[in-house]
């Protein structure tokens, strides 16, 4: 019986937002104002599609984007945490659920040699088309009113767990490590034995500190972290139990 670790990617595994980081590749490292203003709330993936088209039209190629992406810093203590997970693979399964995209996450994990730490990555599918433009699609459709239309992380988590049960895999507990507003929905699914681990000072922590006044009550224990090293000591405690 293993523990399931669920990671967000932006501002959790890496210490920035991969989608805004890529703007460094743009001419003068900024987007034209009309492109910036074209974003509509809940339609981030469509917006990023337009950003990637703009970069492609400006002649920004795959190798340049990859160089920018793989220069992103990891969050403090995250390299140590992922190495700890790798050493204890018999005790953990490990997945990413992210609103970034498959190309960016793949580049970052492979460049740092961490792709083998994760059993599965759930994110918006991306690919380069024949003209060398990066394209991105919504991960799925769902009916959750709380989440952006391209991704409900709770739906992804529940589907993953259902599939695992069908394969005969059950987890003793789930540890959810994230930072953002879209990490709140999956946290509401966690049970008493589970742990929500919000990054200190980010929107998930702020939302959790306001519950239960204005949200569903959260059953799981909440442990705030600033560095991956703090998460290690918590996991060491859990696997000794």
mmCIF file with all atom_site columns, C-alpha atoms in Angstrom, residues 36-234:
data_model
loop_
_atom_site.group_PDB
_atom_site.id
_atom_site.type_symbol
_atom_site.label_atom_id
_atom_site.label_alt_id
_atom_site.label_comp_id
_atom_site.label_asym_id
_atom_site.label_entity_id
_atom_site.label_seq_id
_atom_site.pdbx_PDB_ins_code
_atom_site.Cartn_x
_atom_site.Cartn_y
_atom_site.Cartn_z
_atom_site.occupancy
_atom_site.B_iso_or_equiv
_atom_site.pdbx_formal_charge
_atom_site.auth_seq_id
_atom_site.auth_comp_id
_atom_site.auth_asym_id
_atom_site.auth_atom_id
_atom_site.pdbx_PDB_model_num
ATOM 1   C CA . UNK A 1 36  ? -2.490  40.829 -23.597 1.00 0.00 ? 36  UNK A CA 1
ATOM 2   C CA . UNK A 1 37  ? -6.005  42.261 -23.448 1.00 0.00 ? 37  UNK A CA 1
ATOM 3   C CA . UNK A 1 38  ? -7.524  39.367 -25.399 1.00 0.00 ? 38  UNK A CA 1
ATOM 4   C CA . UNK A 1 39  ? -7.520  37.101 -22.320 1.00 0.00 ? 39  UNK A CA 1
ATOM 5   C CA . UNK A 1 40  ? -10.964 36.195 -20.959 1.00 0.00 ? 40  UNK A CA 1
ATOM 6   C CA . UNK A 1 41  ? -11.348 34.707 -17.473 1.00 0.00 ? 41  UNK A CA 1
ATOM 7   C CA . UNK A 1 42  ? -11.611 30.906 -17.605 1.00 0.00 ? 42  UNK A CA 1
ATOM 8   C CA . UNK A 1 43  ? -10.174 30.731 -21.139 1.00 0.00 ? 43  UNK A CA 1
ATOM 9   C CA . UNK A 1 44  ? -6.454  30.708 -20.402 1.00 0.00 ? 44  UNK A CA 1
ATOM 10  C CA . UNK A 1 45  ? -5.631  27.813 -22.751 1.00 0.00 ? 45  UNK A CA 1
ATOM 11  C CA . UNK A 1 46  ? -7.206  29.629 -25.715 1.00 0.00 ? 46  UNK A CA 1
ATOM 12  C CA . UNK A 1 47  ? -5.213  32.730 -24.760 1.00 0.00 ? 47  UNK A CA 1
ATOM 13  C CA . UNK A 1 48  ? -1.972  30.708 -24.647 1.00 0.00 ? 48  UNK A CA 1
ATOM 14  C CA . UNK A 1 49  ? -2.825  29.308 -28.093 1.00 0.00 ? 49  UNK A CA 1
ATOM 15  C CA . UNK A 1 50  ? -2.799  32.902 -29.390 1.00 0.00 ? 50  UNK A CA 1
ATOM 16  C CA . UNK A 1 51  ? 0.470   33.630 -27.556 1.00 0.00 ? 51  UNK A CA 1
ATOM 17  C CA . UNK A 1 52  ? 2.121   30.577 -29.158 1.00 0.00 ? 52  UNK A CA 1
ATOM 18  C CA . UNK A 1 53  ? 0.815   31.599 -32.590 1.00 0.00 ? 53  UNK A CA 1
ATOM 19  C CA . UNK A 1 54  ? 2.262   35.088 -32.088 1.00 0.00 ? 54  UNK A CA 1
ATOM 20  C CA . UNK A 1 55  ? 5.652   33.646 -31.069 1.00 0.00 ? 55  UNK A CA 1
ATOM 21  C CA . UNK A 1 56  ? 5.619   31.327 -34.079 1.00 0.00 ? 56  UNK A CA 1
ATOM 22  C CA . UNK A 1 57  ? 4.693   34.194 -36.426 1.00 0.00 ? 57  UNK A CA 1
ATOM 23  C CA . UNK A 1 58  ? 7.649   36.158 -35.018 1.00 0.00 ? 58  UNK A CA 1
ATOM 24  C CA . UNK A 1 59  ? 9.961   33.291 -35.966 1.00 0.00 ? 59  UNK A CA 1
ATOM 25  C CA . UNK A 1 60  ? 10.514  31.941 -32.451 1.00 0.00 ? 60  UNK A CA 1
ATOM 26  C CA . UNK A 1 61  ? 11.413  28.280 -32.922 1.00 0.00 ? 61  UNK A CA 1
ATOM 27  C CA . UNK A 1 62  ? 11.247  25.180 -30.796 1.00 0.00 ? 62  UNK A CA 1
ATOM 28  C CA . UNK A 1 63  ? 14.902  25.189 -29.678 1.00 0.00 ? 63  UNK A CA 1
ATOM 29  C CA . UNK A 1 64  ? 14.657  28.793 -28.470 1.00 0.00 ? 64  UNK A CA 1
ATOM 30  C CA . UNK A 1 65  ? 11.477  28.057 -26.497 1.00 0.00 ? 65  UNK A CA 1
ATOM 31  C CA . UNK A 1 66  ? 13.060  24.940 -25.029 1.00 0.00 ? 66  UNK A CA 1
ATOM 32  C CA . UNK A 1 67  ? 16.135  26.903 -23.930 1.00 0.00 ? 67  UNK A CA 1
ATOM 33  C CA . UNK A 1 68  ? 13.936  29.440 -22.139 1.00 0.00 ? 68  UNK A CA 1
ATOM 34  C CA . UNK A 1 69  ? 11.795  26.771 -20.486 1.00 0.00 ? 69  UNK A CA 1
ATOM 35  C CA . UNK A 1 70  ? 14.692  24.703 -19.184 1.00 0.00 ? 70  UNK A CA 1
ATOM 36  C CA . UNK A 1 71  ? 16.282  27.818 -17.627 1.00 0.00 ? 71  UNK A CA 1
ATOM 37  C CA . UNK A 1 72  ? 13.359  28.162 -15.205 1.00 0.00 ? 72  UNK A CA 1
ATOM 38  C CA . UNK A 1 73  ? 14.426  27.650 -11.581 1.00 0.00 ? 73  UNK A CA 1
ATOM 39  C CA . UNK A 1 74  ? 12.992  24.833 -9.493  1.00 0.00 ? 74  UNK A CA 1
ATOM 40  C CA . UNK A 1 75  ? 11.175  25.871 -6.313  1.00 0.00 ? 75  UNK A CA 1
ATOM 41  C CA . UNK A 1 76  ? 13.484  25.849 -3.236  1.00 0.00 ? 76  UNK A CA 1
ATOM 42  C CA . UNK A 1 77  ? 13.963  22.309 -1.904  1.00 0.00 ? 77  UNK A CA 1
ATOM 43  C CA . UNK A 1 78  ? 12.090  20.726 -4.824  1.00 0.00 ? 78  UNK A CA 1
ATOM 44  C CA . UNK A 1 79  ? 15.164  19.026 -6.335  1.00 0.00 ? 79  UNK A CA 1
ATOM 45  C CA . UNK A 1 80  ? 15.853  17.459 -2.927  1.00 0.00 ? 80  UNK A CA 1
ATOM 46  C CA . UNK A 1 81  ? 12.201  16.420 -2.605  1.00 0.00 ? 81  UNK A CA 1
ATOM 47  C CA . UNK A 1 82  ? 12.077  14.750 -6.025  1.00 0.00 ? 82  UNK A CA 1
ATOM 48  C CA . UNK A 1 83  ? 15.340  12.918 -5.298  1.00 0.00 ? 83  UNK A CA 1
ATOM 49  C CA . UNK A 1 84  ? 13.841  11.731 -1.993  1.00 0.00 ? 84  UNK A CA 1
ATOM 50  C CA . UNK A 1 85  ? 10.739  10.453 -3.820  1.00 0.00 ? 85  UNK A CA 1
ATOM 51  C CA . UNK A 1 86  ? 12.942  8.649  -6.351  1.00 0.00 ? 86  UNK A CA 1
ATOM 52  C CA . UNK A 1 87  ? 14.862  6.918  -3.544  1.00 0.00 ? 87  UNK A CA 1
ATOM 53  C CA . UNK A 1 88  ? 11.568  5.772  -2.001  1.00 0.00 ? 88  UNK A CA 1
ATOM 54  C CA . UNK A 1 89  ? 9.682   4.715  -5.130  1.00 0.00 ? 89  UNK A CA 1
ATOM 55  C CA . UNK A 1 90  ? 8.479   1.581  -3.331  1.00 0.00 ? 90  UNK A CA 1
ATOM 56  C CA . UNK A 1 91  ? 6.501   3.811  -0.936  1.00 0.00 ? 91  UNK A CA 1
ATOM 57  C CA . UNK A 1 92  ? 5.071   6.436  -3.298  1.00 0.00 ? 92  UNK A CA 1
ATOM 58  C CA . UNK A 1 93  ? 3.222   6.816  -6.555  1.00 0.00 ? 93  UNK A CA 1
ATOM 59  C CA . UNK A 1 94  ? 3.632   10.284 -7.943  1.00 0.00 ? 94  UNK A CA 1
ATOM 60  C CA . UNK A 1 95  ? 1.584   12.268 -10.492 1.00 0.00 ? 95  UNK A CA 1
ATOM 61  C CA . UNK A 1 96  ? 1.407   15.829 -11.816 1.00 0.00 ? 96  UNK A CA 1
ATOM 62  C CA . UNK A 1 97  ? -1.908  17.576 -12.518 1.00 0.00 ? 97  UNK A CA 1
ATOM 63  C CA . UNK A 1 98  ? -1.168  20.908 -14.152 1.00 0.00 ? 98  UNK A CA 1
ATOM 64  C CA . UNK A 1 99  ? -2.738  23.669 -16.211 1.00 0.00 ? 99  UNK A CA 1
ATOM 65  C CA . UNK A 1 100 ? 0.567   24.145 -18.072 1.00 0.00 ? 100 UNK A CA 1
ATOM 66  C CA . UNK A 1 101 ? 1.090   21.929 -21.140 1.00 0.00 ? 101 UNK A CA 1
ATOM 67  C CA . UNK A 1 102 ? 2.686   18.609 -22.026 1.00 0.00 ? 102 UNK A CA 1
ATOM 68  C CA . UNK A 1 103 ? 5.583   20.089 -24.055 1.00 0.00 ? 103 UNK A CA 1
ATOM 69  C CA . UNK A 1 104 ? 6.752   22.487 -21.325 1.00 0.00 ? 104 UNK A CA 1
ATOM 70  C CA . UNK A 1 105 ? 6.521   19.929 -18.521 1.00 0.00 ? 105 UNK A CA 1
ATOM 71  C CA . UNK A 1 106 ? 8.272   17.270 -20.614 1.00 0.00 ? 106 UNK A CA 1
ATOM 72  C CA . UNK A 1 107 ? 11.144  19.648 -21.442 1.00 0.00 ? 107 UNK A CA 1
ATOM 73  C CA . UNK A 1 108 ? 11.663  20.695 -17.829 1.00 0.00 ? 108 UNK A CA 1
ATOM 74  C CA . UNK A 1 109 ? 11.491  17.185 -16.335 1.00 0.00 ? 109 UNK A CA 1
ATOM 75  C CA . UNK A 1 110 ? 13.754  15.622 -18.983 1.00 0.00 ? 110 UNK A CA 1
ATOM 76  C CA . UNK A 1 111 ? 16.353  18.411 -18.813 1.00 0.00 ? 111 UNK A CA 1
ATOM 77  C CA . UNK A 1 112 ? 16.602  17.962 -15.027 1.00 0.00 ? 112 UNK A CA 1
ATOM 78  C CA . UNK A 1 113 ? 16.370  14.164 -15.315 1.00 0.00 ? 113 UNK A CA 1
ATOM 79  C CA . UNK A 1 114 ? 13.192  13.911 -13.218 1.00 0.00 ? 114 UNK A CA 1
ATOM 80  C CA . UNK A 1 115 ? 10.803  12.422 -15.785 1.00 0.00 ? 115 UNK A CA 1
ATOM 81  C CA . UNK A 1 116 ? 11.164  8.969  -14.188 1.00 0.00 ? 116 UNK A CA 1
ATOM 82  C CA . UNK A 1 117 ? 9.940   10.248 -10.787 1.00 0.00 ? 117 UNK A CA 1
ATOM 83  C CA . UNK A 1 118 ? 6.384   10.747 -12.076 1.00 0.00 ? 118 UNK A CA 1
ATOM 84  C CA . UNK A 1 119 ? 4.083   7.885  -13.008 1.00 0.00 ? 119 UNK A CA 1
ATOM 85  C CA . UNK A 1 120 ? 1.732   10.129 -14.981 1.00 0.00 ? 120 UNK A CA 1
ATOM 86  C CA . UNK A 1 121 ? 1.394   13.753 -16.045 1.00 0.00 ? 121 UNK A CA 1
ATOM 87  C CA . UNK A 1 122 ? -2.094  15.161 -16.620 1.00 0.00 ? 122 UNK A CA 1
ATOM 88  C CA . UNK A 1 123 ? -2.010  18.485 -18.460 1.00 0.00 ? 123 UNK A CA 1
ATOM 89  C CA . UNK A 1 124 ? -3.161  20.298 -21.595 1.00 0.00 ? 124 UNK A CA 1
ATOM 90  C CA . UNK A 1 125 ? -1.816  18.420 -24.650 1.00 0.00 ? 125 UNK A CA 1
ATOM 91  C CA . UNK A 1 126 ? 0.583   20.468 -26.778 1.00 0.00 ? 126 UNK A CA 1
ATOM 92  C CA . UNK A 1 127 ? 2.564   19.807 -29.961 1.00 0.00 ? 127 UNK A CA 1
ATOM 93  C CA . UNK A 1 128 ? 4.427   21.623 -32.714 1.00 0.00 ? 128 UNK A CA 1
ATOM 94  C CA . UNK A 1 129 ? 2.534   21.738 -36.009 1.00 0.00 ? 129 UNK A CA 1
ATOM 95  C CA . UNK A 1 130 ? 3.989   21.470 -39.533 1.00 0.00 ? 130 UNK A CA 1
ATOM 96  C CA . UNK A 1 131 ? 4.783   25.172 -39.633 1.00 0.00 ? 131 UNK A CA 1
ATOM 97  C CA . UNK A 1 132 ? 6.727   25.002 -36.367 1.00 0.00 ? 132 UNK A CA 1
ATOM 98  C CA . UNK A 1 133 ? 4.052   26.700 -34.238 1.00 0.00 ? 133 UNK A CA 1
ATOM 99  C CA . UNK A 1 134 ? 3.328   25.311 -30.781 1.00 0.00 ? 134 UNK A CA 1
ATOM 100 C CA . UNK A 1 135 ? -0.354  24.426 -30.423 1.00 0.00 ? 135 UNK A CA 1
ATOM 101 C CA . UNK A 1 136 ? -2.228  23.601 -27.216 1.00 0.00 ? 136 UNK A CA 1
ATOM 102 C CA . UNK A 1 137 ? -5.638  22.033 -26.552 1.00 0.00 ? 137 UNK A CA 1
ATOM 103 C CA . UNK A 1 138 ? -7.903  21.842 -23.525 1.00 0.00 ? 138 UNK A CA 1
ATOM 104 C CA . UNK A 1 139 ? -7.198  18.785 -21.380 1.00 0.00 ? 139 UNK A CA 1
ATOM 105 C CA . UNK A 1 140 ? -10.882 17.761 -21.228 1.00 0.00 ? 140 UNK A CA 1
ATOM 106 C CA . UNK A 1 141 ? -14.413 19.041 -20.827 1.00 0.00 ? 141 UNK A CA 1
ATOM 107 C CA . UNK A 1 142 ? -16.165 18.880 -17.458 1.00 0.00 ? 142 UNK A CA 1
ATOM 108 C CA . UNK A 1 143 ? -19.199 20.252 -15.653 1.00 0.00 ? 143 UNK A CA 1
ATOM 109 C CA . UNK A 1 144 ? -17.491 21.686 -12.537 1.00 0.00 ? 144 UNK A CA 1
ATOM 110 C CA . UNK A 1 145 ? -18.553 25.302 -12.055 1.00 0.00 ? 145 UNK A CA 1
ATOM 111 C CA . UNK A 1 146 ? -15.583 26.071 -9.822  1.00 0.00 ? 146 UNK A CA 1
ATOM 112 C CA . UNK A 1 147 ? -12.803 25.393 -12.337 1.00 0.00 ? 147 UNK A CA 1
ATOM 113 C CA . UNK A 1 148 ? -11.614 26.846 -15.661 1.00 0.00 ? 148 UNK A CA 1
ATOM 114 C CA . UNK A 1 149 ? -13.331 25.128 -18.563 1.00 0.00 ? 149 UNK A CA 1
ATOM 115 C CA . UNK A 1 150 ? -10.236 23.291 -19.812 1.00 0.00 ? 150 UNK A CA 1
ATOM 116 C CA . UNK A 1 151 ? -9.317  21.514 -16.565 1.00 0.00 ? 151 UNK A CA 1
ATOM 117 C CA . UNK A 1 152 ? -10.919 20.404 -13.304 1.00 0.00 ? 152 UNK A CA 1
ATOM 118 C CA . UNK A 1 153 ? -8.143  18.836 -11.268 1.00 0.00 ? 153 UNK A CA 1
ATOM 119 C CA . UNK A 1 154 ? -10.630 17.095 -8.978  1.00 0.00 ? 154 UNK A CA 1
ATOM 120 C CA . UNK A 1 155 ? -12.208 15.274 -11.957 1.00 0.00 ? 155 UNK A CA 1
ATOM 121 C CA . UNK A 1 156 ? -8.710  14.198 -13.079 1.00 0.00 ? 156 UNK A CA 1
ATOM 122 C CA . UNK A 1 157 ? -7.776  12.984 -9.600  1.00 0.00 ? 157 UNK A CA 1
ATOM 123 C CA . UNK A 1 158 ? -11.024 11.029 -9.126  1.00 0.00 ? 158 UNK A CA 1
ATOM 124 C CA . UNK A 1 159 ? -10.684 9.384  -12.568 1.00 0.00 ? 159 UNK A CA 1
ATOM 125 C CA . UNK A 1 160 ? -7.070  8.432  -11.842 1.00 0.00 ? 160 UNK A CA 1
ATOM 126 C CA . UNK A 1 161 ? -8.010  6.875  -8.488  1.00 0.00 ? 161 UNK A CA 1
ATOM 127 C CA . UNK A 1 162 ? -10.927 4.973  -10.065 1.00 0.00 ? 162 UNK A CA 1
ATOM 128 C CA . UNK A 1 163 ? -8.595  3.569  -12.736 1.00 0.00 ? 163 UNK A CA 1
ATOM 129 C CA . UNK A 1 164 ? -6.077  2.558  -10.088 1.00 0.00 ? 164 UNK A CA 1
ATOM 130 C CA . UNK A 1 165 ? -8.748  0.737  -8.074  1.00 0.00 ? 165 UNK A CA 1
ATOM 131 C CA . UNK A 1 166 ? -9.684  -1.201 -11.232 1.00 0.00 ? 166 UNK A CA 1
ATOM 132 C CA . UNK A 1 167 ? -6.012  -2.231 -11.496 1.00 0.00 ? 167 UNK A CA 1
ATOM 133 C CA . UNK A 1 168 ? -6.129  -3.347 -7.864  1.00 0.00 ? 168 UNK A CA 1
ATOM 134 C CA . UNK A 1 169 ? -4.161  -0.334 -6.576  1.00 0.00 ? 169 UNK A CA 1
ATOM 135 C CA . UNK A 1 170 ? -5.346  1.412  -3.406  1.00 0.00 ? 170 UNK A CA 1
ATOM 136 C CA . UNK A 1 171 ? -3.536  4.185  -1.540  1.00 0.00 ? 171 UNK A CA 1
ATOM 137 C CA . UNK A 1 172 ? -3.182  4.532  2.215   1.00 0.00 ? 172 UNK A CA 1
ATOM 138 C CA . UNK A 1 173 ? -3.446  8.291  1.807   1.00 0.00 ? 173 UNK A CA 1
ATOM 139 C CA . UNK A 1 174 ? -3.095  11.156 -0.664  1.00 0.00 ? 174 UNK A CA 1
ATOM 140 C CA . UNK A 1 175 ? -0.715  14.087 -0.242  1.00 0.00 ? 175 UNK A CA 1
ATOM 141 C CA . UNK A 1 176 ? -1.647  17.025 -2.502  1.00 0.00 ? 176 UNK A CA 1
ATOM 142 C CA . UNK A 1 177 ? 1.110   19.606 -3.058  1.00 0.00 ? 177 UNK A CA 1
ATOM 143 C CA . UNK A 1 178 ? 0.099   22.822 -4.813  1.00 0.00 ? 178 UNK A CA 1
ATOM 144 C CA . UNK A 1 179 ? -0.181  26.574 -4.708  1.00 0.00 ? 179 UNK A CA 1
ATOM 145 C CA . UNK A 1 180 ? -2.982  27.943 -6.867  1.00 0.00 ? 180 UNK A CA 1
ATOM 146 C CA . UNK A 1 181 ? -6.688  28.664 -6.829  1.00 0.00 ? 181 UNK A CA 1
ATOM 147 C CA . UNK A 1 182 ? -7.341  25.734 -9.170  1.00 0.00 ? 182 UNK A CA 1
ATOM 148 C CA . UNK A 1 183 ? -5.788  23.383 -6.581  1.00 0.00 ? 183 UNK A CA 1
ATOM 149 C CA . UNK A 1 184 ? -8.643  24.081 -4.156  1.00 0.00 ? 184 UNK A CA 1
ATOM 150 C CA . UNK A 1 185 ? -11.195 21.914 -5.992  1.00 0.00 ? 185 UNK A CA 1
ATOM 151 C CA . UNK A 1 186 ? -9.190  18.647 -5.737  1.00 0.00 ? 186 UNK A CA 1
ATOM 152 C CA . UNK A 1 187 ? -8.367  19.452 -2.100  1.00 0.00 ? 187 UNK A CA 1
ATOM 153 C CA . UNK A 1 188 ? -12.119 19.404 -1.285  1.00 0.00 ? 188 UNK A CA 1
ATOM 154 C CA . UNK A 1 189 ? -12.113 15.740 -2.404  1.00 0.00 ? 189 UNK A CA 1
ATOM 155 C CA . UNK A 1 190 ? -9.425  14.720 0.125   1.00 0.00 ? 190 UNK A CA 1
ATOM 156 C CA . UNK A 1 191 ? -10.427 12.725 3.192   1.00 0.00 ? 191 UNK A CA 1
ATOM 157 C CA . UNK A 1 192 ? -9.460  12.818 6.886   1.00 0.00 ? 192 UNK A CA 1
ATOM 158 C CA . UNK A 1 193 ? -6.375  10.653 6.394   1.00 0.00 ? 193 UNK A CA 1
ATOM 159 C CA . UNK A 1 194 ? -5.062  12.826 3.535   1.00 0.00 ? 194 UNK A CA 1
ATOM 160 C CA . UNK A 1 195 ? -2.894  15.938 3.524   1.00 0.00 ? 195 UNK A CA 1
ATOM 161 C CA . UNK A 1 196 ? -3.326  19.176 1.617   1.00 0.00 ? 196 UNK A CA 1
ATOM 162 C CA . UNK A 1 197 ? 0.040   20.931 1.384   1.00 0.00 ? 197 UNK A CA 1
ATOM 163 C CA . UNK A 1 198 ? -0.393  24.511 0.142   1.00 0.00 ? 198 UNK A CA 1
ATOM 164 C CA . UNK A 1 199 ? 2.651   26.664 -0.599  1.00 0.00 ? 199 UNK A CA 1
ATOM 165 C CA . UNK A 1 200 ? 3.008   29.459 1.947   1.00 0.00 ? 200 UNK A CA 1
ATOM 166 C CA . UNK A 1 201 ? 1.784   32.867 0.809   1.00 0.00 ? 201 UNK A CA 1
ATOM 167 C CA . UNK A 1 202 ? 0.070   31.610 -2.383  1.00 0.00 ? 202 UNK A CA 1
ATOM 168 C CA . UNK A 1 203 ? -3.624  31.586 -3.257  1.00 0.00 ? 203 UNK A CA 1
ATOM 169 C CA . UNK A 1 204 ? -4.354  27.970 -2.201  1.00 0.00 ? 204 UNK A CA 1
ATOM 170 C CA . UNK A 1 205 ? -3.132  28.718 1.317   1.00 0.00 ? 205 UNK A CA 1
ATOM 171 C CA . UNK A 1 206 ? -5.158  31.938 1.428   1.00 0.00 ? 206 UNK A CA 1
ATOM 172 C CA . UNK A 1 207 ? -8.299  30.124 0.259   1.00 0.00 ? 207 UNK A CA 1
ATOM 173 C CA . UNK A 1 208 ? -7.821  27.308 2.787   1.00 0.00 ? 208 UNK A CA 1
ATOM 174 C CA . UNK A 1 209 ? -7.287  29.780 5.627   1.00 0.00 ? 209 UNK A CA 1
ATOM 175 C CA . UNK A 1 210 ? -10.665 31.373 4.776   1.00 0.00 ? 210 UNK A CA 1
ATOM 176 C CA . UNK A 1 211 ? -12.585 28.071 4.785   1.00 0.00 ? 211 UNK A CA 1
ATOM 177 C CA . UNK A 1 212 ? -14.998 26.969 6.087   1.00 0.00 ? 212 UNK A CA 1
ATOM 178 C CA . UNK A 1 213 ? -16.689 30.413 6.250   1.00 0.00 ? 213 UNK A CA 1
ATOM 179 C CA . UNK A 1 214 ? -17.198 30.719 2.512   1.00 0.00 ? 214 UNK A CA 1
ATOM 180 C CA . UNK A 1 215 ? -16.394 27.286 1.032   1.00 0.00 ? 215 UNK A CA 1
ATOM 181 C CA . UNK A 1 216 ? -17.032 23.594 1.506   1.00 0.00 ? 216 UNK A CA 1
ATOM 182 C CA . UNK A 1 217 ? -15.262 22.397 4.652   1.00 0.00 ? 217 UNK A CA 1
ATOM 183 C CA . UNK A 1 218 ? -11.960 20.639 3.983   1.00 0.00 ? 218 UNK A CA 1
ATOM 184 C CA . UNK A 1 219 ? -11.607 17.267 5.731   1.00 0.00 ? 219 UNK A CA 1
ATOM 185 C CA . UNK A 1 220 ? -7.899  16.675 5.195   1.00 0.00 ? 220 UNK A CA 1
ATOM 186 C CA . UNK A 1 221 ? -5.089  17.955 7.391   1.00 0.00 ? 221 UNK A CA 1
ATOM 187 C CA . UNK A 1 222 ? -3.468  21.113 6.022   1.00 0.00 ? 222 UNK A CA 1
ATOM 188 C CA . UNK A 1 223 ? 0.331   21.503 6.211   1.00 0.00 ? 223 UNK A CA 1
ATOM 189 C CA . UNK A 1 224 ? 1.828   24.716 4.815   1.00 0.00 ? 224 UNK A CA 1
ATOM 190 C CA . UNK A 1 225 ? 5.301   24.626 3.214   1.00 0.00 ? 225 UNK A CA 1
ATOM 191 C CA . UNK A 1 226 ? 7.858   27.095 1.840   1.00 0.00 ? 226 UNK A CA 1
ATOM 192 C CA . UNK A 1 227 ? 10.537  24.618 0.766   1.00 0.00 ? 227 UNK A CA 1
ATOM 193 C CA . UNK A 1 228 ? 10.455  21.077 -0.572  1.00 0.00 ? 228 UNK A CA 1
ATOM 194 C CA . UNK A 1 229 ? 12.762  20.130 2.301   1.00 0.00 ? 229 UNK A CA 1
ATOM 195 C CA . UNK A 1 230 ? 9.872   20.715 4.750   1.00 0.00 ? 230 UNK A CA 1
ATOM 196 C CA . UNK A 1 231 ? 7.750   18.343 2.660   1.00 0.00 ? 231 UNK A CA 1
ATOM 197 C CA . UNK A 1 232 ? 10.490  15.681 2.905   1.00 0.00 ? 232 UNK A CA 1
ATOM 198 C CA . UNK A 1 233 ? 10.427  15.727 6.705   1.00 0.00 ? 233 UNK A CA 1
ATOM 199 C CA . UNK A 1 234 ? 6.653   15.372 6.630   1.00 0.00 ? 234 UNK A CA 1
#
